[in-house]
Short mmCIF file of C-alpha atoms and ligand atoms in Angstrom, two decimals:
data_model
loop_
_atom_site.label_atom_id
_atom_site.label_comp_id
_atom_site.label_asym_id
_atom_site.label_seq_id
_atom_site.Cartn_x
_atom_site.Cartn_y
_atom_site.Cartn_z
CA UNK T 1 8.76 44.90 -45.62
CA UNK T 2 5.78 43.00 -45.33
CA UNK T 3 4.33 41.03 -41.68
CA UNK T 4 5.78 37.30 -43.51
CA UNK T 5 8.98 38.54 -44.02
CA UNK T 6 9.76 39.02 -40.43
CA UNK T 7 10.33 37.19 -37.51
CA UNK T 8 7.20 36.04 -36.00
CA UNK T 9 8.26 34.75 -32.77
CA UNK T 10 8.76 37.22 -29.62
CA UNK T 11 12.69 37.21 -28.60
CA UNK T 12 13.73 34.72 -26.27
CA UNK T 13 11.16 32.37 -27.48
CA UNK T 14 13.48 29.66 -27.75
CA UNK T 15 16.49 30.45 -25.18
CA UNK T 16 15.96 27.07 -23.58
CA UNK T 17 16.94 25.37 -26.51
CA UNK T 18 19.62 23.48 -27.99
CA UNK T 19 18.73 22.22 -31.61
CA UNK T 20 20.81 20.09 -34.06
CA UNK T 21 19.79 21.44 -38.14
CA UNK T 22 21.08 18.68 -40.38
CA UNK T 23 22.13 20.33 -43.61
CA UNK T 24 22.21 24.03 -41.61
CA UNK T 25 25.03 25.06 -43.27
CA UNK T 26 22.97 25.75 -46.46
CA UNK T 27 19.93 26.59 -47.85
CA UNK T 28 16.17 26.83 -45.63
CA UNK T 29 18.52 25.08 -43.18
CA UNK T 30 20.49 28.08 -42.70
CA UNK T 31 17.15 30.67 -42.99
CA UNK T 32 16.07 28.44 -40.40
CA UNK T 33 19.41 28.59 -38.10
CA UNK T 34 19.25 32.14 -38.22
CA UNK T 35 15.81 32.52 -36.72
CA UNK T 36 16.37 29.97 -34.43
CA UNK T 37 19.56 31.57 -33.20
CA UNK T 38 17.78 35.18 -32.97
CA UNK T 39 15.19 33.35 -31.00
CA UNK T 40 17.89 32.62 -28.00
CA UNK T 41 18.60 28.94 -29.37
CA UNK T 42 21.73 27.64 -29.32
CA UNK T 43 22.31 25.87 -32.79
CA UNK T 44 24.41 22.60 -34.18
CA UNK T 45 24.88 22.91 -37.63
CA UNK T 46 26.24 19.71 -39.67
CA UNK T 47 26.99 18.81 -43.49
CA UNK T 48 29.68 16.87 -44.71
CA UNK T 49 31.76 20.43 -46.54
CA UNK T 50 33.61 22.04 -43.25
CA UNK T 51 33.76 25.07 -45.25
CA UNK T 52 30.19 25.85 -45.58
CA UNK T 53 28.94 25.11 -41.82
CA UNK T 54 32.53 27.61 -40.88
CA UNK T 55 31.11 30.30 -43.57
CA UNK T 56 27.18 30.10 -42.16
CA UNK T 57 28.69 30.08 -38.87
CA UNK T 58 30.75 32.96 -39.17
CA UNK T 59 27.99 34.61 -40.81
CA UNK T 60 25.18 34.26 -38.33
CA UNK T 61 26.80 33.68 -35.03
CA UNK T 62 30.21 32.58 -33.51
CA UNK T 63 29.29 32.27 -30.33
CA UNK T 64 26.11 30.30 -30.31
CA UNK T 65 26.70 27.91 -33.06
CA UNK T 66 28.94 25.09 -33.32
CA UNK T 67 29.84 23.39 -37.01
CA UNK T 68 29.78 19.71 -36.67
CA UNK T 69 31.32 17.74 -39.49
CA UNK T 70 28.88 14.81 -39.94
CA UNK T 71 27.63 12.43 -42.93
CA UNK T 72 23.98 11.81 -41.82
CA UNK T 73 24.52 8.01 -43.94
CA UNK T 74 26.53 6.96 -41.08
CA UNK T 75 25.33 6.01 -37.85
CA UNK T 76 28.78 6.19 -36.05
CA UNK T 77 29.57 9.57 -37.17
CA UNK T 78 25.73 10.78 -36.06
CA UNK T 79 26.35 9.06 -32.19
CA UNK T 80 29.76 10.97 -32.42
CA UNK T 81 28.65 13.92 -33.35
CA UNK T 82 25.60 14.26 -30.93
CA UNK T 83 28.60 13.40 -28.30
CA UNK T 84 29.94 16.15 -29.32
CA UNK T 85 26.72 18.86 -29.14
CA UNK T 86 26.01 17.30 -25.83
CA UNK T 87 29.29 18.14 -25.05
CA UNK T 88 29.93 21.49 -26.08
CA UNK T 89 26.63 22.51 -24.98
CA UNK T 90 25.60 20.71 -22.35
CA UNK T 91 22.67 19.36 -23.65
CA UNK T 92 20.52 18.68 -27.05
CA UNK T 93 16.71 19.07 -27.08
CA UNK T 94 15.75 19.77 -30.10
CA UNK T 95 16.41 17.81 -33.89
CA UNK T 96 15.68 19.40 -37.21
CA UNK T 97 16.05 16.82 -39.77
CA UNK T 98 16.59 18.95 -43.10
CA UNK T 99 19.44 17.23 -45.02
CA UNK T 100 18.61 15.97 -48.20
CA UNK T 101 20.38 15.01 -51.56
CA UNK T 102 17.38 15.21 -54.73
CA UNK T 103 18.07 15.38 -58.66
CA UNK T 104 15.38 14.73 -61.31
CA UNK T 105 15.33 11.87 -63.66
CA UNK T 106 13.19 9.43 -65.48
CA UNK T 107 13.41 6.52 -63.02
CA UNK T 108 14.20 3.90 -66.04
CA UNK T 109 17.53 6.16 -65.90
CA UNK T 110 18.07 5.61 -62.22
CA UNK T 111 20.74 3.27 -61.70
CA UNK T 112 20.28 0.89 -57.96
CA UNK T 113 23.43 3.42 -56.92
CA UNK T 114 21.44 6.35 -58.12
CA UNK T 115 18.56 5.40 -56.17
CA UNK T 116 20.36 4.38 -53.07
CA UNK T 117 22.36 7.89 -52.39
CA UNK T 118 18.92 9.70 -52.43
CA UNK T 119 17.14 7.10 -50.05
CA UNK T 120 20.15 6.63 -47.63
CA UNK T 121 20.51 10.37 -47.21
CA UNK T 122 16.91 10.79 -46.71
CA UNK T 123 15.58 7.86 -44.95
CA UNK T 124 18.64 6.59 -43.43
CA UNK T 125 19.74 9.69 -42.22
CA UNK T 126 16.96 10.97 -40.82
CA UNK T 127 16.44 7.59 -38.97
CA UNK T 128 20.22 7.34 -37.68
CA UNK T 129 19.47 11.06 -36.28
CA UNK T 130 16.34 10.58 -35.03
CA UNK T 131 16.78 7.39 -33.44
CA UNK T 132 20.06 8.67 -31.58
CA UNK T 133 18.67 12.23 -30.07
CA UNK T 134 15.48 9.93 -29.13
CA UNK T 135 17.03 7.04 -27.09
CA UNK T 136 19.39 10.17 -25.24
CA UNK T 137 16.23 12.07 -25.16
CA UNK T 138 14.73 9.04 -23.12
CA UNK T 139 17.77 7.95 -21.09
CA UNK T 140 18.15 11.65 -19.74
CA UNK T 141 14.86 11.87 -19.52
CA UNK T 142 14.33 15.06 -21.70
CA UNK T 143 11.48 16.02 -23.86
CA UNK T 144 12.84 16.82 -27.09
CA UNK T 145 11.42 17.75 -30.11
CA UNK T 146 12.06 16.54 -33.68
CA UNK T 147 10.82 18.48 -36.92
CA UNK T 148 11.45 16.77 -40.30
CA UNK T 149 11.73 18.93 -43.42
CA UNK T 150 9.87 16.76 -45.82
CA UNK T 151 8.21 17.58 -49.78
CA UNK T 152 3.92 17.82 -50.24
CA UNK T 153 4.77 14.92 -52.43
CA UNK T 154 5.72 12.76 -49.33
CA UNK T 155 2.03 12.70 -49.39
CA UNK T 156 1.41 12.44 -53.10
CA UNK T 157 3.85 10.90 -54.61
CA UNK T 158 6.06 12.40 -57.86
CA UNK T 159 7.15 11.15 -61.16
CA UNK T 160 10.48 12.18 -62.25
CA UNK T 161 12.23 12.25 -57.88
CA UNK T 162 10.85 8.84 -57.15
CA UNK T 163 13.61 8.26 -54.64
CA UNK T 164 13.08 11.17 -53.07
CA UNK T 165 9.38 11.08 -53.24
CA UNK T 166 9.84 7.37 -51.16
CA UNK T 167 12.40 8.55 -49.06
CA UNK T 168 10.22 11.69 -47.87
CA UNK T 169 6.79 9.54 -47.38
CA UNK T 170 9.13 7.03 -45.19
CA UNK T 171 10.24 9.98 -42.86
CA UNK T 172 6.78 11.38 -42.83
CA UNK T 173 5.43 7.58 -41.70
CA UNK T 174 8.52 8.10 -38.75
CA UNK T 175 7.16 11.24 -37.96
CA UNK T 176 3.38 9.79 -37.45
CA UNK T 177 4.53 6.87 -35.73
CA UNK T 178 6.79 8.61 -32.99
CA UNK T 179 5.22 11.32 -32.51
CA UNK T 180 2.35 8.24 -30.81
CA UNK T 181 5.41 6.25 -29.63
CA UNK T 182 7.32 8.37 -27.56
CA UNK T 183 4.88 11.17 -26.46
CA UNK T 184 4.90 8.83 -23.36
CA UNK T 185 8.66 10.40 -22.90
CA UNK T 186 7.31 13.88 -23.21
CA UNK T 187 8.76 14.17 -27.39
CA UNK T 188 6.91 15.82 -30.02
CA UNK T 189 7.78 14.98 -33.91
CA UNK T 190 6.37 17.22 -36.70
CA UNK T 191 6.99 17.72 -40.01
CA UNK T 192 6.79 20.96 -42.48
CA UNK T 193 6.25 20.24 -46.28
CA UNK T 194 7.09 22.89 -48.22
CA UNK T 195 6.33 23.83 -51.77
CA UNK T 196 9.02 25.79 -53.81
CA UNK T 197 11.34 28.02 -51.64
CA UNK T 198 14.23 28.73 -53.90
CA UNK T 199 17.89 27.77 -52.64
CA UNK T 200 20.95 26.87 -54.81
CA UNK T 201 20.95 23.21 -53.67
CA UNK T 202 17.58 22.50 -54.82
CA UNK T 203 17.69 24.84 -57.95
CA UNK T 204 20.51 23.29 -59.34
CA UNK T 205 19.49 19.65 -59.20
CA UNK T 206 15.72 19.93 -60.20
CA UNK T 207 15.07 23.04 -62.05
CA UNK T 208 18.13 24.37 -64.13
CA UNK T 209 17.88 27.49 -65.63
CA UNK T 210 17.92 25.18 -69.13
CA UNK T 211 14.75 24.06 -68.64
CA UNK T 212 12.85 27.16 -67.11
CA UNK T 213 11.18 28.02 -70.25
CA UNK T 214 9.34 24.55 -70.50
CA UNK T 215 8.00 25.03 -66.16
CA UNK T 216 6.79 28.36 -64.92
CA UNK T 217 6.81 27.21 -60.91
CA UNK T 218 4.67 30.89 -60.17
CA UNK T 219 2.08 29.79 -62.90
CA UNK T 220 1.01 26.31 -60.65
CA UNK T 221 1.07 27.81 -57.55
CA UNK T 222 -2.66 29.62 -56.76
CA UNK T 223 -0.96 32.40 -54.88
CA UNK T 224 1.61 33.20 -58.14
CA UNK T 225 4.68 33.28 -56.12
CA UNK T 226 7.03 31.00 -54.40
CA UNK T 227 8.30 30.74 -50.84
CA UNK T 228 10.41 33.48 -48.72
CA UNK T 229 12.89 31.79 -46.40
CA UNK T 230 11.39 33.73 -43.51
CA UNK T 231 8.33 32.34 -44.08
CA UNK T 232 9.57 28.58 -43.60
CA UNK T 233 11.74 30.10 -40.89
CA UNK T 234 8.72 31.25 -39.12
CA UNK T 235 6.58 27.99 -39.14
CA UNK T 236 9.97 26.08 -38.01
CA UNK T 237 10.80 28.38 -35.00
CA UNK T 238 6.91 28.22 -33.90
CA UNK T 239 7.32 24.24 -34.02
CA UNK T 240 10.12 24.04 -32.21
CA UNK T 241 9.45 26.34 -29.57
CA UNK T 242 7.05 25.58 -26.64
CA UNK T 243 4.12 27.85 -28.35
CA UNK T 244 3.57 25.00 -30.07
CA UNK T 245 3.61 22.34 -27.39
CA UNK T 246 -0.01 20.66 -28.34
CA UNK T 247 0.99 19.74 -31.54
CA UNK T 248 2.34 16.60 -32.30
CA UNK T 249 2.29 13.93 -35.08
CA UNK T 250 1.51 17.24 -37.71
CA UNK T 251 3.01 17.91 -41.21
CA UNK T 252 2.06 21.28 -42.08
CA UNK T 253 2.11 22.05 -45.74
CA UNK T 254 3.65 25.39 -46.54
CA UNK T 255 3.05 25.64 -50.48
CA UNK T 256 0.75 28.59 -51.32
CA UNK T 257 -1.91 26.00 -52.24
CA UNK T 258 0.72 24.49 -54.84
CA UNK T 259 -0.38 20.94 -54.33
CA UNK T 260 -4.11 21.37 -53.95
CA UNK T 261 -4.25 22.98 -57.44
CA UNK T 262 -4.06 19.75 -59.23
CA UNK T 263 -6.51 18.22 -57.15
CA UNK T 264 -10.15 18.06 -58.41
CA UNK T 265 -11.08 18.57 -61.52
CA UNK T 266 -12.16 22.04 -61.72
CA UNK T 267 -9.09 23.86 -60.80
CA UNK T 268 -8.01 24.73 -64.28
CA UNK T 269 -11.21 26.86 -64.78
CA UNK T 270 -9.57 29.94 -63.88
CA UNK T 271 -8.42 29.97 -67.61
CA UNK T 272 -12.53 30.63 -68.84
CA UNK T 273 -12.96 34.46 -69.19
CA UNK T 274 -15.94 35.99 -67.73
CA UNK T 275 -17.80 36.10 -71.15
CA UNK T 276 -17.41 32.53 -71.59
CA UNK T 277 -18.82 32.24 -68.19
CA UNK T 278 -21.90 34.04 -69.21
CA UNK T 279 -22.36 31.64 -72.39
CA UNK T 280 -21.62 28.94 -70.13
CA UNK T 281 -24.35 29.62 -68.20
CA UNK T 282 -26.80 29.88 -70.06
CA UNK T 283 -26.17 26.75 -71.86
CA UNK T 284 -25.73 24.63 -68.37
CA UNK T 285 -28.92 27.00 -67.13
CA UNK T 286 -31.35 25.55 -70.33
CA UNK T 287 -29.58 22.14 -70.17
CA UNK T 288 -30.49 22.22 -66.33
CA UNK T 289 -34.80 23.17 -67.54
CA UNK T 290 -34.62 19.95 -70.42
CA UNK T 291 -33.58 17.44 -67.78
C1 HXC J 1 20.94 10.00 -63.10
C2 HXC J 1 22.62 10.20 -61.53
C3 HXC J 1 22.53 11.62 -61.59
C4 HXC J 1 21.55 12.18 -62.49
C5 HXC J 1 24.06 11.11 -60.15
N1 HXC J 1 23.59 9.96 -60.64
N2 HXC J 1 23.44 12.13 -60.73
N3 HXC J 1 21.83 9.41 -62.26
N4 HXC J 1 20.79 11.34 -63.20
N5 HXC J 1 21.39 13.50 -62.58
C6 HXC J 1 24.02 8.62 -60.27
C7 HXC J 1 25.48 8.36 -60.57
O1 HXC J 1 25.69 7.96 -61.91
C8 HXC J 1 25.81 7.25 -59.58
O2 HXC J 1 25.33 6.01 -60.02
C9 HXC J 1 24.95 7.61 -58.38
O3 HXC J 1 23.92 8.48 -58.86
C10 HXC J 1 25.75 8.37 -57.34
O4 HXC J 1 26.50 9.35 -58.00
P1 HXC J 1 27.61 10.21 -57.28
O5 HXC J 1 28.47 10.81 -58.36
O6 HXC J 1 28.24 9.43 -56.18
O7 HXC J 1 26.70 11.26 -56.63
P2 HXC J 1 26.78 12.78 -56.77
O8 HXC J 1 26.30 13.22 -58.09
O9 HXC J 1 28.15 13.21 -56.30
O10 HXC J 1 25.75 13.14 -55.65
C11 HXC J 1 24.35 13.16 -55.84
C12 HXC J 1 23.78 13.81 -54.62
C13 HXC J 1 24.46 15.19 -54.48
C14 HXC J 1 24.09 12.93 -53.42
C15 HXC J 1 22.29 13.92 -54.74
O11 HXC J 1 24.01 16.06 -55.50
C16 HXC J 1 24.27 15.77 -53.15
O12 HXC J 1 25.08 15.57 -52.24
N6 HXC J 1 23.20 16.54 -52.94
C17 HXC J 1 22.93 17.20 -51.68
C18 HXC J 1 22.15 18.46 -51.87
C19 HXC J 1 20.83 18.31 -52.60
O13 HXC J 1 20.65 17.32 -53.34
N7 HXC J 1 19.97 19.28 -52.38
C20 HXC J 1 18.66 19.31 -52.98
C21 HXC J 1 17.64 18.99 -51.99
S1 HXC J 1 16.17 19.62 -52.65
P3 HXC J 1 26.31 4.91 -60.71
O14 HXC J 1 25.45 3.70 -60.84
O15 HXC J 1 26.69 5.51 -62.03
O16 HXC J 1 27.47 4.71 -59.79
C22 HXC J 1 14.85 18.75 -52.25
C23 HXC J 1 13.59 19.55 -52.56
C24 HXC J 1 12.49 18.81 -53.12
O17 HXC J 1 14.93 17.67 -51.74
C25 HXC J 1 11.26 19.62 -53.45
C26 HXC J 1 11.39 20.83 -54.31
C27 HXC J 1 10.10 21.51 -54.62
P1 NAP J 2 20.32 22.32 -49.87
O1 NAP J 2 20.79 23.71 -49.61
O2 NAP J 2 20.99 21.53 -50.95
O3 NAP J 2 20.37 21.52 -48.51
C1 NAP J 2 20.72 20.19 -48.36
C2 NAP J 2 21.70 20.09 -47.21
O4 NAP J 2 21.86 18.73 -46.87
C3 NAP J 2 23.09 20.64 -47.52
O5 NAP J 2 23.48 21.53 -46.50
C4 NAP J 2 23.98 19.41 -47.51
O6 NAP J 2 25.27 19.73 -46.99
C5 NAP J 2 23.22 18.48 -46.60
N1 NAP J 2 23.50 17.08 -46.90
C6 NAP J 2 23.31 16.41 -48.05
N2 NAP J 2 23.72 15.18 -47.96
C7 NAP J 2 24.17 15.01 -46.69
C8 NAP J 2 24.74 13.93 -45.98
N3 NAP J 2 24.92 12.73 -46.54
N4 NAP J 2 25.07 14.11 -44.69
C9 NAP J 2 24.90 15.32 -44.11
N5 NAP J 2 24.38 16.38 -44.72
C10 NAP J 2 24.04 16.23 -46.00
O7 NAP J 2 18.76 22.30 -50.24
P2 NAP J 2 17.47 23.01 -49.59
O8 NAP J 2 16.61 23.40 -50.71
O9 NAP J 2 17.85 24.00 -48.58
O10 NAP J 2 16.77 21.75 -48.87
C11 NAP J 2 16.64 21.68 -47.47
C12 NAP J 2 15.51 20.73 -47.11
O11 NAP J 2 14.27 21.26 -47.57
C13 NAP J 2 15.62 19.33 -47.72
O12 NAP J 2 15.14 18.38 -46.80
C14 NAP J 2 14.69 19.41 -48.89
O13 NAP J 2 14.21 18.14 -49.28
C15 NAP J 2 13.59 20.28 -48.31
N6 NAP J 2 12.74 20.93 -49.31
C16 NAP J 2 13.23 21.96 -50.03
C17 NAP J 2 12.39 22.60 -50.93
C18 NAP J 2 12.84 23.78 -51.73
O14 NAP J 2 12.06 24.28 -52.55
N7 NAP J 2 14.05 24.28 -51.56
C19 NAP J 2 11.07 22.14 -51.10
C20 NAP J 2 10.63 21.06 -50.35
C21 NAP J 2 11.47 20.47 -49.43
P3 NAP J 2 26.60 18.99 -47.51
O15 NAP J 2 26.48 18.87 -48.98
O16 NAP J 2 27.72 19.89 -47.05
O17 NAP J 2 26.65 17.68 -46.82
#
């Protein structure tokens, strides 16, 4: 096993914690349950299927996580189901905003519907949970943390998930703006982006196995692989725990340099073998003496 596929964190590193994972039944939301919960955390888990937060529960930990039934799109059921962590566990200090709903699509195909279920799960949901934990975060007087699961094209932009693409640069602009806002009440907000980390959810909806001949994901990404759930798991326990208590307002890009290669306009060079190199250079070398 190599150093990134274990835990990174000491044990214990977050026993003072109670965090709420949106979408933890599934997915990096459950690789990032199950660190958090080996840390000492005690986790909330919520989706809208019972039987996947029961089955991720009963996998990881019976004892320290509690399944919360809870459609982020509504801000009733969010206030009820905080209630309810507060309840069972005393206390909530920590939000991990990590549902999502995504598909691909030429946006002239998008109908207003289409577009709306990917924003209000997104946007709206991670504002209904963020803006409950905060206000009980500053009413109690506790200084919680929030970490948003966001995409590097937050920050881009992408053809083809334009919903999601708006959506993501929305909770990213939450992120910045809080994370001035409410330091005043002792809160931190952060954000990861990651690049591809394979899970079924995503998969399905954005890169079917039909179309894997036409994209080779390793082939973009400068470090030829994609993600390992520990990996994300890692960054995510380091920014929620208090190691990580100077950083605030951050989106950390976990990608393997994904995004970066279609930046500039020399990236593509790697294809040029070293013998066109040296003919290369000795025509930009003479070119270089004429002018
Ligand atoms: C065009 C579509 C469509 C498609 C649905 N619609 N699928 N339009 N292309 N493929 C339209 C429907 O026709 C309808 O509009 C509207 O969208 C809502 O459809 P529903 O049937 O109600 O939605 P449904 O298909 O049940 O749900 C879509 C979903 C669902 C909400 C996105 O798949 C979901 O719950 N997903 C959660 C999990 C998920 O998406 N995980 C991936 C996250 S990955 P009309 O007008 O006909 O009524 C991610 C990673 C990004 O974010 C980065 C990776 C590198
Ligand atoms: P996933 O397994 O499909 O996770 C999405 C989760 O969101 C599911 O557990 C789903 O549970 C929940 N969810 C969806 N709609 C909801 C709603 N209305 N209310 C409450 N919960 C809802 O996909 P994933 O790949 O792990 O994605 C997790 C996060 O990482 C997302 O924010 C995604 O954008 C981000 N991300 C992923 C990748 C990647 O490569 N995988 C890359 C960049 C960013 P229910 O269906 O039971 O509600």
């Amino acid at each position: 096993m190599n150093l990134h596929q274990k835990s990174m964190l000491k044990a214990g590193s977050l026993s003072n914690k109670v965090i709420w994972v949106t979408g933890g039944g599934t997915g990096l939301g459950k690789s990032m349950v199950k660190s958090f919960v080996e840390l000492g955390a005690q986790v909330a888990i919520s989706g809208r299927r019972i039987d996947k937060l029961i089955e991720t529960q009963q996998e990881i930990s019976k004892d320290h996580i509690l399944p919360v039934v809870c459609d982020v799109r509504e801000s009733g059921q969010v206030e009820s189901s905080l209630n309810q962590i507060v309840d069972h566990f005393g206390r909530c200090n920590g939000l991990v905003n990590n549902a999502a709903g995504n598909f691909i699509s030429p946006t002239e195909r998008l109908s207003h519907r289409a577009f709306d279920i990917i924003l209000d799960i997104v946007l709206k949901g991670s504002k209904n949970c963020t803006l409950s934990c905060g206000k009980y975060w500053i009413n109690n007087q506790i200084p919680g943390h929030v970490l948003n699961i966001v995409t590097t094209y937050a920050s881009t932009g992408s053809g083809f998930v334009v919903p999601s693409a708006m959506a993501k640069a929305g909770v990213l602009a939450m992120t910045r703006s809080l994370a001035v806002e409410w330091a005043k009440y002792g809160q931190r907000h952060n954000a990861i982006a990651p690049g591809p980390f394979p899970t079924k959810g995503a998969w399905d909806r954005l890169f079917p196995k039909e179309m894997s001949d036409k994209i080779n994901l390793e082939s973009r990404i400068p470090l030829k692989r994609m993600g390992e759930h520990q990996e994300l798991a890692n960054l995510a326990s380091y920014l929620m725990s208090d190691y990580s208590a100077y950083v605030n307002g951050e989106v950390i890009t976990i990608d393997g340099g994904e995004w970066l290669q279609g930046a500039g306009q020399f990236n593509q060079m790697d294809a040029i073998s070293s013998e066109e190199w040296d003919m290369l250079e000795k025509v930009i070398r003479s070119n270089q003496k004429k002018s």
